Amino acid sequence: MPDNAALALSLLSPSAVRSRSRLLYEAGLRGELAHFTIHPETLPALADYVIETIRQNYPTLEIPFHARWRHFVSVGQDRWGEIDASVRWPSGAARARAAYDLAITSVLLDAGAGPNWRFTDPQTGLVSSRSEGLGMASLRMFAAGAFSLSADDPLRADAEKLARLTADDIAAGFQVTGGNPLVGLEGRAALLRRLGETVLARPDVFAMADGPRPGGLFDHLTSHSSDRTVPAPAILAALLIHLGPIWPGRISLGGLSLGDCWRHPLIRTGDASEGLIPFHKLSQWMAYSLIEPLQWTGHKVSDVDGLTGLPEYRNGGLFLDGGVISLKDPDAALIAHEPGSTLVVEWRALTVALLDAVAPLIRQKLGMTDETLPLAKVLEGGTWSAGRRIAREKRPEGGPPLSIISDGTVF
């Protein structure tokens, strides 16, 4: 029987997200879930809807990965690309560390903004909301040196500076006012403070070639690479193990905090991990976002499909709005739910499993393979955009079909 520490480490993996989500999906097919019914016969039609969305977004089918970098593009202009091109980087590694600093802090600031928040880009005057707005706001904060200790080197996130950030600092950068509220403001600030504290505590990981900064993870990953190749699940493992302490204390096992991990009574394993189901949504979103900077420096990233689809409200909303799953009690859509509720856990698990189910249908219909259209591109092309599109068709404000009470650290 594995000890508890080994069981905990096994839950800090995309394979555990996938396998345990599959357990709930199979329970749903048997009609055993408390809140959802699955209608698998509707998947081919949903695949057609996603393909239609893909062709609208990427007519040539040249689809990038689903990553934070997509949210730094506005009106066809790559705003990070503009900044990047203006800098004389001393080395490719220095450029990659800055990109890691930006991606990690930006993803941690990404959890749902709520329906009423807007960001006005001070440089272009463009107004955006939700993920695009959060991305642009975090990019402008980063570029202005809000996370740097040095005015002469603004494009960095120093751990010491992060550890001192306040909710007021985030509010200023994100233009938060009484009339422009941002959901989970204090939670975001606390998350970045814990990021700074965690990075400071591990100079062996985060300060191998520079001062302690999240971007030091680039040096850690490449120092452990074989033939300049980094497996995508290894990126996630590094994030979960070395940045695990940043997440609010929820469930621990064997002395390890399990982060974005929850309970469901139908997860039956017969050991100390009984009832536990991990999702690691923000960490996987971050892992996807750390792939491209590795590629920019000539490294290869293998086994991208080892990561899972992201169990958040756009992908999950696609399956609920698209009729692939339905609520057993329709009135449940009228109230807000805690992230740890059985309903939300089921919704997220079904999302992971259904993304794995719909991706092969999409590839088959497009005549592509898992190499030419990996899950990261299905998401981008793709299911996330289709989830947003169908939400706008069904609800004027384009919000998700279910309301989740967020503290800024889950979604």
CSV table of C-alpha atoms in Angstrom, one decimal, residues 20 112 128 137 179 183 218:
chain,number,residue,atom,x,y,z
A,20,ARG,CA,-10.3,10.5,-11.6
A,112,GLY,CA,-12.6,35.2,-13.3
A,128,SER,CA,-11.6,45.0,-22.6
A,137,ALA,CA,-4.0,44.8,-17.2
A,179,GLY,CA,-18.0,51.4,-10.0
A,183,VAL,CA,-14.1,39.7,-8.1
A,218,PHE,CA,13.1,28.3,-16.6
